[in-house]
GROMACS .gro file of C-alpha atoms in nm:
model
  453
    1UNK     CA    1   0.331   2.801   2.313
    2UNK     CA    2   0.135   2.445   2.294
    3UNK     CA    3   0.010   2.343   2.025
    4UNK     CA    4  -0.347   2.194   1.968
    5UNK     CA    5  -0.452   1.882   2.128
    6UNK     CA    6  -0.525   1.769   1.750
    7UNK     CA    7  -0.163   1.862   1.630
    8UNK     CA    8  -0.038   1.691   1.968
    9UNK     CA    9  -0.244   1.340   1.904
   10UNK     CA   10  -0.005   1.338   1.555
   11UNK     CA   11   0.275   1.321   1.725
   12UNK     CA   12   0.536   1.040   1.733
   13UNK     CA   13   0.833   1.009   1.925
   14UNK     CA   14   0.878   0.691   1.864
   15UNK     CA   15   1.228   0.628   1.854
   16UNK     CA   16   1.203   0.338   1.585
   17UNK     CA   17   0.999   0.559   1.348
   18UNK     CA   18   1.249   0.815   1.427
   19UNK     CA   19   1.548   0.598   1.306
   20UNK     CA   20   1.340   0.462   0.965
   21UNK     CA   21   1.268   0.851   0.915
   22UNK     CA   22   1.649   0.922   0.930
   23UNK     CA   23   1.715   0.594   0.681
   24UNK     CA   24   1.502   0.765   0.445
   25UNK     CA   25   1.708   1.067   0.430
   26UNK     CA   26   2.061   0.851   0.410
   27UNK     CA   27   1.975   0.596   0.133
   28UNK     CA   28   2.247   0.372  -0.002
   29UNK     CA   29   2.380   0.424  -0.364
   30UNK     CA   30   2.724   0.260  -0.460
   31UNK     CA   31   2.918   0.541  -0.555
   32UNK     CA   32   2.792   0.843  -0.336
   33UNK     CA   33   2.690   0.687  -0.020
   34UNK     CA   34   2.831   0.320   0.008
   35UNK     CA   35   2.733   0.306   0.402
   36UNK     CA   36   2.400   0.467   0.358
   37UNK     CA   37   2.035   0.252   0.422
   38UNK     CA   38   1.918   0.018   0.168
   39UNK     CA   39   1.528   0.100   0.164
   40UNK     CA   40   1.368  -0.284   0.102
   41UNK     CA   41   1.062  -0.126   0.337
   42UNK     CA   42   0.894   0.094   0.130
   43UNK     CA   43   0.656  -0.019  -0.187
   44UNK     CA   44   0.814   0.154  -0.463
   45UNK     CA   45   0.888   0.020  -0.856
   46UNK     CA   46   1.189   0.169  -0.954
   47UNK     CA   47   1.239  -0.140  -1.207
   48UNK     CA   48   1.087   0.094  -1.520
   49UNK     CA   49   1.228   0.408  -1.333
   50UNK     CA   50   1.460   0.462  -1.653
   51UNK     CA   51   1.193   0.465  -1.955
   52UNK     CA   52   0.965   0.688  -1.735
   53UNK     CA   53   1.187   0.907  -1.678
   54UNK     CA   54   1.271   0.961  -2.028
   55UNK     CA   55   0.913   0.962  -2.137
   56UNK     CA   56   0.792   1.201  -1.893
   57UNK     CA   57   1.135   1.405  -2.005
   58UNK     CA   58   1.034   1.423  -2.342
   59UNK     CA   59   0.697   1.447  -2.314
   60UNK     CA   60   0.587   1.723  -2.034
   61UNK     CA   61   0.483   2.074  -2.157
   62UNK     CA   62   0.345   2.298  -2.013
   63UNK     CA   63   0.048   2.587  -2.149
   64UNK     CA   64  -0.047   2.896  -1.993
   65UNK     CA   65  -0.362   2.754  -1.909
   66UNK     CA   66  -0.193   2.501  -1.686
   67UNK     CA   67  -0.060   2.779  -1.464
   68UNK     CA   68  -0.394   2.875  -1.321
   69UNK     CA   69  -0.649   2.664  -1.162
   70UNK     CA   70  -0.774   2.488  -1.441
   71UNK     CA   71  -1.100   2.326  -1.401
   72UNK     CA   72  -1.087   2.300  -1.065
   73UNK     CA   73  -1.040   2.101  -0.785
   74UNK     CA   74  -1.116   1.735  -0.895
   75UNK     CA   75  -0.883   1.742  -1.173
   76UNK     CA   76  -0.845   1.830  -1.511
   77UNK     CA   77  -1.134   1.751  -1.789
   78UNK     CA   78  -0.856   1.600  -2.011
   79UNK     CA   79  -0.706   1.334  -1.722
   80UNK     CA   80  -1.081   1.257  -1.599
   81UNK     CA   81  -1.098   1.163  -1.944
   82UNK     CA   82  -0.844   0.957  -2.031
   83UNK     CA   83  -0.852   0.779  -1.702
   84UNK     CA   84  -1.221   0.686  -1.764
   85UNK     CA   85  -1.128   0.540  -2.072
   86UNK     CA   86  -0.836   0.352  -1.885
   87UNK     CA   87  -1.032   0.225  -1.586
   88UNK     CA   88  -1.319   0.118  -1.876
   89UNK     CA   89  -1.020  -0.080  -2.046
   90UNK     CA   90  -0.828  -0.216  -1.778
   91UNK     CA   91  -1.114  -0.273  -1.488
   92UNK     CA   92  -1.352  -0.412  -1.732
   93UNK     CA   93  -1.669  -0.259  -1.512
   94UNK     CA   94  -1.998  -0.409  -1.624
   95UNK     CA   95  -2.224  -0.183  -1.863
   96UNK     CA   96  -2.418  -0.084  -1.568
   97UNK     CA   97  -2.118   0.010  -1.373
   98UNK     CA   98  -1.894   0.189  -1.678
   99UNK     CA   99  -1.663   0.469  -1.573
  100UNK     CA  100  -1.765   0.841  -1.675
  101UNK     CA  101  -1.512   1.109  -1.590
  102UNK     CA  102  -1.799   1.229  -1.393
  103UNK     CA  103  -1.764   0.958  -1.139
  104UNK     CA  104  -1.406   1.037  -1.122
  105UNK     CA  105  -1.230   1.293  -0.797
  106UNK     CA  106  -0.844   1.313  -0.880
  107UNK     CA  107  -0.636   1.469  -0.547
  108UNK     CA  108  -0.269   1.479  -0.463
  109UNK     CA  109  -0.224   1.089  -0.403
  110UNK     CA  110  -0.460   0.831  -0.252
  111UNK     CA  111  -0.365   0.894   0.102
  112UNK     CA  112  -0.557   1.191   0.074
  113UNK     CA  113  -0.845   1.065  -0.102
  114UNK     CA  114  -0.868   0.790   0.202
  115UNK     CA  115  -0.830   1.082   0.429
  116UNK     CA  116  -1.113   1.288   0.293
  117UNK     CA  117  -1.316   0.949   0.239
  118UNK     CA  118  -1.329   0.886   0.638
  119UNK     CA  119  -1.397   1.272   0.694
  120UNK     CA  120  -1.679   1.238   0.512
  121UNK     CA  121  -1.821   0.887   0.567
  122UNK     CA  122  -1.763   0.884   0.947
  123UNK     CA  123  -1.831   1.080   1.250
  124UNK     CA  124  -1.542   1.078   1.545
  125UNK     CA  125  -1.587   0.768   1.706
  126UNK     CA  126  -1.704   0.585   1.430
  127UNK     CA  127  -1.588   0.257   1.272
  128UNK     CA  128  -1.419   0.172   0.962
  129UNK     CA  129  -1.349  -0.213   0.922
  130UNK     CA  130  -1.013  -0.372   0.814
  131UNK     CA  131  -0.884  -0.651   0.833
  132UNK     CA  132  -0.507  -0.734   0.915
  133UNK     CA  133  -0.228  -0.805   0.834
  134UNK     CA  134  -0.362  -0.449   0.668
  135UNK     CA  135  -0.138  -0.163   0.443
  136UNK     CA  136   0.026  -0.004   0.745
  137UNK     CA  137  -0.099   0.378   0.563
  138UNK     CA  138  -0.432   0.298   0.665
  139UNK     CA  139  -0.469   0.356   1.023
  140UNK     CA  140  -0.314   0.696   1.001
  141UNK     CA  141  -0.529   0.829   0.652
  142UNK     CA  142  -0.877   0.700   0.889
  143UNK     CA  143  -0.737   0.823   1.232
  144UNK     CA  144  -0.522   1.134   1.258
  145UNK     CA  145  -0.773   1.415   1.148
  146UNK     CA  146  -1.119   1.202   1.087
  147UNK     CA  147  -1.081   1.045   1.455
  148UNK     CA  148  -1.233   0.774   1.275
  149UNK     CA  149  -1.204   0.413   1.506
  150UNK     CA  150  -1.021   0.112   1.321
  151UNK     CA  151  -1.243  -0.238   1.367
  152UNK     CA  152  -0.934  -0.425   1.315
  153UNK     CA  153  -1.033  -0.792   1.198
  154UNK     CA  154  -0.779  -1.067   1.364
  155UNK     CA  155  -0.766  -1.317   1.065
  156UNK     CA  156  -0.361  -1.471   1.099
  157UNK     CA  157  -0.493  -1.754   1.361
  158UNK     CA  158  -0.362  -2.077   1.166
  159UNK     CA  159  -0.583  -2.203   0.941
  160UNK     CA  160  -0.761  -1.905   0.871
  161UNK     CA  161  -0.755  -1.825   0.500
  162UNK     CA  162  -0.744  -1.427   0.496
  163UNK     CA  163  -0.926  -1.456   0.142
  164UNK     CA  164  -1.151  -1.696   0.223
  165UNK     CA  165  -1.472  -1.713   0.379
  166UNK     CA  166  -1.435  -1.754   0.706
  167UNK     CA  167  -1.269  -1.423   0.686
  168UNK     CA  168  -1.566  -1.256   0.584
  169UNK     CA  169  -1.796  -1.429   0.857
  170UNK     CA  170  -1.529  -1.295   1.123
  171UNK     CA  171  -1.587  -0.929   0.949
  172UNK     CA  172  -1.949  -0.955   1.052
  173UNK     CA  173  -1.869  -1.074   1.401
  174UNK     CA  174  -1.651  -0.794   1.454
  175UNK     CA  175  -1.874  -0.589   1.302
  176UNK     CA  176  -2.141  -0.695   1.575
  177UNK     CA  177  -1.879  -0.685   1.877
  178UNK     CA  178  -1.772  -0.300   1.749
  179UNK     CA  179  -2.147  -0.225   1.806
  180UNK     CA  180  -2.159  -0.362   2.119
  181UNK     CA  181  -1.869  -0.151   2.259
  182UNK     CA  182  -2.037   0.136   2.140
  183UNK     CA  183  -1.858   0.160   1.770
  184UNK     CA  184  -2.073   0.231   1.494
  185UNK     CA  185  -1.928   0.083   1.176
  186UNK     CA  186  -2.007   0.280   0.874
  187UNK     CA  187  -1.715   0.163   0.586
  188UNK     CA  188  -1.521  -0.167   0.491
  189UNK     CA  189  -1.217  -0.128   0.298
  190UNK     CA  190  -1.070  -0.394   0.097
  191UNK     CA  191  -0.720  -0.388  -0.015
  192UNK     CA  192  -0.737  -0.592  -0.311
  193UNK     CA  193  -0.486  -0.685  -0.475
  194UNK     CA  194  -0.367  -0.700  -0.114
  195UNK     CA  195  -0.051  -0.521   0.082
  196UNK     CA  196   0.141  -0.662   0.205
  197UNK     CA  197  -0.016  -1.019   0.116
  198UNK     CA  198   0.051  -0.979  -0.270
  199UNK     CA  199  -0.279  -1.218  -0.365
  200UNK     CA  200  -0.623  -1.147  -0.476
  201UNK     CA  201  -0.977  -1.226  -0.367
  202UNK     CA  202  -1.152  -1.458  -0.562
  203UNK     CA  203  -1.456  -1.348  -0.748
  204UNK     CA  204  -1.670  -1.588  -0.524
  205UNK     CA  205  -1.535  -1.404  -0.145
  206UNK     CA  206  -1.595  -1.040  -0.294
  207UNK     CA  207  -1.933  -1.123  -0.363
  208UNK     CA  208  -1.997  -1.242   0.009
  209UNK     CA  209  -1.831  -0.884   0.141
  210UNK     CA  210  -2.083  -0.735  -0.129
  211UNK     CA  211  -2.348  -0.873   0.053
  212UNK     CA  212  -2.180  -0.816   0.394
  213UNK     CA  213  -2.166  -0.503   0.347
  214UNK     CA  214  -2.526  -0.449   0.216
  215UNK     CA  215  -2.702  -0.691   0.521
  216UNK     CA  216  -2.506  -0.392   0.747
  217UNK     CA  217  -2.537  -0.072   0.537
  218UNK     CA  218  -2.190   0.001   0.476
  219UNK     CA  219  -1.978   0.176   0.248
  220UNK     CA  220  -1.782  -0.063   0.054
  221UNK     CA  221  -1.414   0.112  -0.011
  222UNK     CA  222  -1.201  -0.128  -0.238
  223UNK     CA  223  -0.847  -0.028  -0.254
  224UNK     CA  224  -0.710  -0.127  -0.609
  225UNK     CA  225  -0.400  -0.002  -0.692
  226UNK     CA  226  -0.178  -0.238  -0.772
  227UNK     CA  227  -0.413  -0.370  -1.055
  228UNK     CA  228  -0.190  -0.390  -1.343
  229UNK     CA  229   0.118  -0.495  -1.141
  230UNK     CA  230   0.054  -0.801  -1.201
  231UNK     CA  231   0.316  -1.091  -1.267
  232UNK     CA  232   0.301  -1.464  -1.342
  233UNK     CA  233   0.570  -1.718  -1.239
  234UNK     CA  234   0.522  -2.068  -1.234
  235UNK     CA  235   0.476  -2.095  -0.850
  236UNK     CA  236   0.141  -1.868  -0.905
  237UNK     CA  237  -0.078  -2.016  -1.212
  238UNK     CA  238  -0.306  -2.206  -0.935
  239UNK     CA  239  -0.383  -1.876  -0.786
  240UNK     CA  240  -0.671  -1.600  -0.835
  241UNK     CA  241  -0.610  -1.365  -1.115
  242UNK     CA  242  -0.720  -0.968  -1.027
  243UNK     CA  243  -1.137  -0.915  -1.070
  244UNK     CA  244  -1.262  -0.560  -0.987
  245UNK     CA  245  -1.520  -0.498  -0.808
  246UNK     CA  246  -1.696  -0.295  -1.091
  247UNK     CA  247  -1.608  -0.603  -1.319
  248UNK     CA  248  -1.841  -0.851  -1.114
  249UNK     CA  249  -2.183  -0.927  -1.302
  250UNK     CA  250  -2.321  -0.955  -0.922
  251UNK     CA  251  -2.200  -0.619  -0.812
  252UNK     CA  252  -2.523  -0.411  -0.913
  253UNK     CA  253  -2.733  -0.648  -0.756
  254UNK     CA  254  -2.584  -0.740  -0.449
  255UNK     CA  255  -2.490  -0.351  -0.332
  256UNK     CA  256  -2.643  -0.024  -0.396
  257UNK     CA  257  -2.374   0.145  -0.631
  258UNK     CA  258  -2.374   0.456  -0.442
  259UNK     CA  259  -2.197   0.264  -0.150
  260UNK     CA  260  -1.924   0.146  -0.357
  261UNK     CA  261  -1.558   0.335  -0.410
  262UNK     CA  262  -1.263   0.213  -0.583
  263UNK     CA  263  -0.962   0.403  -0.516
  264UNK     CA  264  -0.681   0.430  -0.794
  265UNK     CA  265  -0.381   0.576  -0.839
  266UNK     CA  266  -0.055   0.689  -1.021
  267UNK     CA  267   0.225   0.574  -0.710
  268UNK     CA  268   0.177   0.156  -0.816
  269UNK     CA  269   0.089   0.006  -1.153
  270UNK     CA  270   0.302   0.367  -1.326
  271UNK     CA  271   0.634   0.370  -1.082
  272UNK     CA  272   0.558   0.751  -1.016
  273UNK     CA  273   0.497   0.791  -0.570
  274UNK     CA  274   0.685   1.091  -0.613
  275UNK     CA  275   0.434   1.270  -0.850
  276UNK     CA  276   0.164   1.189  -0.598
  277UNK     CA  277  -0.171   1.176  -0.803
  278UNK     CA  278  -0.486   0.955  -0.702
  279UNK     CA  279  -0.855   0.925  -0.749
  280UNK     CA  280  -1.158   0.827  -0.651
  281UNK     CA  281  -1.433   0.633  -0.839
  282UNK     CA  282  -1.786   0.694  -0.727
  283UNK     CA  283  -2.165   0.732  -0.819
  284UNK     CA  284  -2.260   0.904  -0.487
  285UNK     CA  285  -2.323   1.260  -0.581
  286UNK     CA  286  -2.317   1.407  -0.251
  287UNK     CA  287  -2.017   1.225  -0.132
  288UNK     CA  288  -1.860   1.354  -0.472
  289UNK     CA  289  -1.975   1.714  -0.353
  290UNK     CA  290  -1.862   1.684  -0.015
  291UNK     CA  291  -1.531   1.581  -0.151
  292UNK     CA  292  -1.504   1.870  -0.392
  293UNK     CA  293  -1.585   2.104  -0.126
  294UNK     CA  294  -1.258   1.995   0.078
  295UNK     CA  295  -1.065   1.925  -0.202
  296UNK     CA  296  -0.891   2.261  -0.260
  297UNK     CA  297  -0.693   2.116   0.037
  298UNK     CA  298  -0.477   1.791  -0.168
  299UNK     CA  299  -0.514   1.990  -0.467
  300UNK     CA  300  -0.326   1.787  -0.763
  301UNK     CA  301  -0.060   1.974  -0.903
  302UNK     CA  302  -0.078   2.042  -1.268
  303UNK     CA  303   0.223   1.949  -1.401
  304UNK     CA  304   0.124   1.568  -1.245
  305UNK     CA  305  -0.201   1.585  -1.415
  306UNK     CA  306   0.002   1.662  -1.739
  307UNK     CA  307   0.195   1.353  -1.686
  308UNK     CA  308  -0.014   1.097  -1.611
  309UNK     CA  309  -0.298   1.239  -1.883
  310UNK     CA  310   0.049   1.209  -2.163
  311UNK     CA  311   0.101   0.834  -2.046
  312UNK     CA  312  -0.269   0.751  -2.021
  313UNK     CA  313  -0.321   0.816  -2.385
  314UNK     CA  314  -0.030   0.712  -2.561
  315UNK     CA  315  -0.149   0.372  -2.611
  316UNK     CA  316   0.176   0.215  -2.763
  317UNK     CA  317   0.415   0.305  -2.468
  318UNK     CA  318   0.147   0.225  -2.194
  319UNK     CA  319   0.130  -0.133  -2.408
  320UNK     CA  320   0.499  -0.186  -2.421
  321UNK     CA  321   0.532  -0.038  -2.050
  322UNK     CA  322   0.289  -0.274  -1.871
  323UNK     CA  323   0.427  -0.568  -2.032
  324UNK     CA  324   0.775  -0.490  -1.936
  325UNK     CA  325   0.695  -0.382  -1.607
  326UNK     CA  326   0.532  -0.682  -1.526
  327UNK     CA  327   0.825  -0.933  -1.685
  328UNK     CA  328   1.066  -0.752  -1.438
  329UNK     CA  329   0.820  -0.771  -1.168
  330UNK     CA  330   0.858  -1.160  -1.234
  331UNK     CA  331   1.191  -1.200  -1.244
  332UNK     CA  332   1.332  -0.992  -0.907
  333UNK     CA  333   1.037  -1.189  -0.743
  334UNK     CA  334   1.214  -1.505  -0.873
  335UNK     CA  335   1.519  -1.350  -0.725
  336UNK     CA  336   1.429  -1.272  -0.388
  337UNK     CA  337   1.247  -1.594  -0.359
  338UNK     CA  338   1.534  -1.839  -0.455
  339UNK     CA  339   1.735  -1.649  -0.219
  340UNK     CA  340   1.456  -1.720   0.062
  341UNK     CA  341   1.482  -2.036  -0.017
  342UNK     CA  342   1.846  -2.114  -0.064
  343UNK     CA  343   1.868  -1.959   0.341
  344UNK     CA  344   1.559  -2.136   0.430
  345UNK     CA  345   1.367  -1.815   0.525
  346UNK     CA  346   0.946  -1.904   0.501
  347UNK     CA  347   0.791  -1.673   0.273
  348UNK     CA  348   0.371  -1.670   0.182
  349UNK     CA  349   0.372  -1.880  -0.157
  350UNK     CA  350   0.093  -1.768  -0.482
  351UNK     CA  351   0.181  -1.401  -0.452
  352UNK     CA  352   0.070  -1.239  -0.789
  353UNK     CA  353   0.068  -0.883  -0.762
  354UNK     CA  354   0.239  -0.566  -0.610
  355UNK     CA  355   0.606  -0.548  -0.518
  356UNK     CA  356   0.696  -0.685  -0.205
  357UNK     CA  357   0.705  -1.116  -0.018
  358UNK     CA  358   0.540  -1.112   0.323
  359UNK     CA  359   0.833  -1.302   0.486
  360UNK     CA  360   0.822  -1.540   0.817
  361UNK     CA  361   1.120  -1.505   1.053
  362UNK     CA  362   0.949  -1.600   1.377
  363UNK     CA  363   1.240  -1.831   1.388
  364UNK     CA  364   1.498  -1.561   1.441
  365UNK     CA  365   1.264  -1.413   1.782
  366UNK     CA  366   1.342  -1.708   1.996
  367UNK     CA  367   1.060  -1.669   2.292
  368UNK     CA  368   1.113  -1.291   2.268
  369UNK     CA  369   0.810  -1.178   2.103
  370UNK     CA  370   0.721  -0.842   1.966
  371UNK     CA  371   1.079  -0.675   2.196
  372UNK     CA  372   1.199  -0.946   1.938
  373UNK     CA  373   1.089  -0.797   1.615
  374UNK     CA  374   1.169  -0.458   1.735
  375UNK     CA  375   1.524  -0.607   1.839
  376UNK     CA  376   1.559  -0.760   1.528
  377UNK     CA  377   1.477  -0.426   1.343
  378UNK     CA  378   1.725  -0.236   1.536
  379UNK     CA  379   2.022  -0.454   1.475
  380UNK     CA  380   1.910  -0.474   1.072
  381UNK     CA  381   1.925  -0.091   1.057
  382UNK     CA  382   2.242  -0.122   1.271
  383UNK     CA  383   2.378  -0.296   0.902
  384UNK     CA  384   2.203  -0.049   0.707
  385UNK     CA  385   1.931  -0.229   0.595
  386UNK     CA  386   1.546  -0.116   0.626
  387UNK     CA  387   1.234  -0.398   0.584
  388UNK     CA  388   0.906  -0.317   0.708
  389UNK     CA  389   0.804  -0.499   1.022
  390UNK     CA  390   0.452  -0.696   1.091
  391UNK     CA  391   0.414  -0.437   1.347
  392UNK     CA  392   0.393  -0.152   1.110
  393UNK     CA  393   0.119  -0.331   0.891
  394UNK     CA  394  -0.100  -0.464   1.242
  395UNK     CA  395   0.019  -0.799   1.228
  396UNK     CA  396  -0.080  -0.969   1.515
  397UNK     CA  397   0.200  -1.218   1.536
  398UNK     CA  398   0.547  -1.097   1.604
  399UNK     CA  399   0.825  -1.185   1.340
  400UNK     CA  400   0.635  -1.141   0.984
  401UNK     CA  401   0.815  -0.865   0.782
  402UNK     CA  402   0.757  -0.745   0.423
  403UNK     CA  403   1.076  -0.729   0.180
  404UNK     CA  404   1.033  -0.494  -0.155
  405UNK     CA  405   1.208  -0.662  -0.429
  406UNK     CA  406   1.125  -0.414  -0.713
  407UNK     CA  407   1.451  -0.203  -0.690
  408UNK     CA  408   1.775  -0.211  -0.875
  409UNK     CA  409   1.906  -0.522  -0.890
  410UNK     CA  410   2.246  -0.392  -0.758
  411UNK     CA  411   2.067  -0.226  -0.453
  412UNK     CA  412   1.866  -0.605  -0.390
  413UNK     CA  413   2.188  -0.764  -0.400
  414UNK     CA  414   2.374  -0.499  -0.099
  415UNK     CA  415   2.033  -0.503   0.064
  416UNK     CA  416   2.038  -0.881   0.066
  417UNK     CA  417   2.394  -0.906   0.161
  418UNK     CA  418   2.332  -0.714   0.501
  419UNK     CA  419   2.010  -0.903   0.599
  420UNK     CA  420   2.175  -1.247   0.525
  421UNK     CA  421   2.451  -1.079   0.756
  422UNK     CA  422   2.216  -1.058   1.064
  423UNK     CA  423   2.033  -1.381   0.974
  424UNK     CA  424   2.332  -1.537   0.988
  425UNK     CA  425   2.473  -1.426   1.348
  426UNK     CA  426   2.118  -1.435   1.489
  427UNK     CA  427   2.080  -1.789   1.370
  428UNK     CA  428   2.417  -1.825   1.518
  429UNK     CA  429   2.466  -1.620   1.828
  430UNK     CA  430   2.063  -1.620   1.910
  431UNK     CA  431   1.901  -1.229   1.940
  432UNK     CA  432   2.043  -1.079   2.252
  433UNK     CA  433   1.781  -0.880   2.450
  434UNK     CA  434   1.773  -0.567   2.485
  435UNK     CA  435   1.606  -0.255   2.633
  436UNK     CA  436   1.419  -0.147   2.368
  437UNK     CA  437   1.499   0.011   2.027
  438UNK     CA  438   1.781   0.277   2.058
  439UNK     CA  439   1.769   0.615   1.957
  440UNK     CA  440   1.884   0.754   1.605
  441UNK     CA  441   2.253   0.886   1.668
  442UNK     CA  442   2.338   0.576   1.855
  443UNK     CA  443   2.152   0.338   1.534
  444UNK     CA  444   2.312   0.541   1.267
  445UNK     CA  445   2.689   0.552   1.450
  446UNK     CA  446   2.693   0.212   1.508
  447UNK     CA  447   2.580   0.114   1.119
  448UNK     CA  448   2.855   0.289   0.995
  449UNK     CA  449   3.127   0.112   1.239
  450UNK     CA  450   2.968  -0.178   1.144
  451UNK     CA  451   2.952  -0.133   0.776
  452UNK     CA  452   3.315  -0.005   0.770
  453UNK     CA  453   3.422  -0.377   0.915
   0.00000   0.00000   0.00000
């Protein structure tokens, strides 16, 4: 029997996703799987994966209470609490923009917020704007059950500075052109600090898409969650520190609050995607409704809610844990980037924040294009070694892929070892064309008669 032409629109048979899917379920580790994948593709912090997993060790417990359904589906009273007083802290919203737990919707991660965010703020057909290179998440979390349309903003034309404002004028002429095809746009969404890009917008651009977004009559969806994971090295003290968009003085005047949304979350700044907690912040009552009325559906889990409430108010380990994280942060940046360097590998300089280098090897494509980046993926999971590819996150221009540093350093080095490996006999030998990616039995054999040479 078919399925539904919904359930059929999801489906990808892809055979590249299909090989990254299998990587994911044969991960490298030294002493149990030696010829598995190292994962550099996906934005995880497992640098301050050993104190959280003691903390949360020692401190989870569970009461009766937490075995039913609580107080309901937005999150518990306790967490709304404590991450009012955290976003109040940390986000430094202005007094007419301070955090309340009442403006606060907690689900099972922020892919489902964004998911129920374009259910409710769009109507099939309609536009949400984003501009790219964008976090390659979003397209799915606005498209696959909203049938929302992505207004994809084209801002990697050298000399265009994505955080600058030419980028926003080329927003509103998209915006404009969307309209005239027909699209309606009713939401922006900002990903800021910015994946894969690793910078921030300066105060001076987010008041311009404040005002963009008002002259239209748009919802205004920043995504910040890699706020805190912050680090400084001395190739980054010329460039923007992280300002919330509650924080700006301008905010309340330049945008009706109700259109503005911050999304936050548990997966970045506390090392925890696996416990898959998110929220939304919001003064829009009947959004807030709306979103309570589907949000039996990504239901947090209550042992999450435990967690993250335990590590939002002990203030002492939170301290000592964001400074640490972010000193670690610092220095596998540092060591990714001298190893760019050393093998002459372009890389986008100022980063500040989040986990991951937005690397250049157009070099390595020769006149082949996009078959080149998909060529070039093939034969790097042929050596057991996963990065993300521009293609993945929209980017226009073939050959830009994003490397995640913040893993064991042991697992950086192997992961390093094998891309150097096909940088080298690519630089030497040229990328041979092929016929397209190959399918998972014949990528995974392959690896492993590779890896065993």
């Amino acid at each position: 029997m078919s399925l539904s032409k919904r359930a059929e629109k999801s489906l990808d048979t892809d055979p590249a996703f299909m090989a990254i899917y299998k990587a994911l379920g044969n991960k490298y580790d030294a002493h149990t799987n030696a010829t598995g994948t190292v994962i550099l593709g996906v934005a995880e912090n497992s640098l301050m994966a050993p104190e959280l997993s003691q903390f949360f060790t020692q401190n989870f417990s569970i009461t009766p209470y937490q075995l039913t359904y609580g107080d309901g589906y937005s999150g518990s009273i306790p967490l709304r609490n404590a991450l009012a007083k955290h976003l109040n802290e940390t986000l430094h919203p202005t007094p007419e923009l301070t955090v309340t737990p009442d403006h606060v919707v907690v689900t099972a991660g922020v892919t489902a917020m964004l998911d129920m965010l374009a259910w409710a703020l769009t109507e099939p057909g309609e536009g949400i704007l984003i501009g790219r290179p964008l976090y390659s998440g979003f397209l799915p979390d606005v498209v696959m059950r909203s049938e929302a349309v992505p207004v994809l903003v084209e801002l990697e034309e050298e000399g265009i500075d994505f955080f600058g404002a030419e980028a926003v004028r080329r927003h509103e002429t998209a915006i404009r052109e969307a309209e005239g095809r027909g699209v309606k746009v009713r939401a922006l969404i900002l990903c800021n600090p910015h994946n894969p890009l690793g910078k921030c917008y300066p105060p001076e651009i987010l008041e311009l898409y404040l005002k963009l977004c008002t002259r239209h009559n748009i919802h205004l969806i920043s995504d910040e969650l890699y706020a805190l994971s912050s680090y400084r090295t001395p190739n980054n003290t010329s460039s923007p520190a992280f300002t919330s968009l509650l924080s700006l003085p301008s905010t309340p005047a330049l945008i009706d609050p109700n259109n503005l949304h911050i999304l936050y979350g548990m997966s970045k700044d506390f090392g925890s995607n696996g416990l898959r907690l998110g929220c939304l912040i919001t003064r829009h009552q009947d959004l807030k409704s709306s979103l309570l009325g589907v949000g039996r559906f990504p239901w947090a889990s209550s042992a999450s809610d435990v967690l993250w409430t335990k590590f939002l108010l002990d203030e002492e380990f939170k301290a000592r844990y964001f400074a640490t994280n972010s000193q670690r942060i610092a220095e596998s940046y540092m060591f990714l980037r001298e190893w760019l360097q050393e093998r002459r590998i372009p890389f986008v300089e100022g980063t500040t924040h989040g986990f991951f280098m937005w690397v250049d090897m157009r070099e390595l494509l020769g006149d082949q294009g996009r078959e080149g980046e998909r060529r070039l993926m093939e034969k790097l999971l042929e050596v057991g070694v996963w990065i993300a590819s521009g293609e993945s996150f929209g980017s226009s221009v073939p050959g830009w892929f994003r490397i995640t540093f913040t893993v064991e350093r042991e697992v950086l080095v192997e992961g390093l070892r094998r891309l150097g490996r096909v940088v080298d006999e690519v630089r030497r030998e040229g990328l041979v064309r092929g016929e397209g990616v190959k399918g998972v039995e014949e990528v995974e054999a392959e690896g492993k008669e590779r890896l065993a040479n």
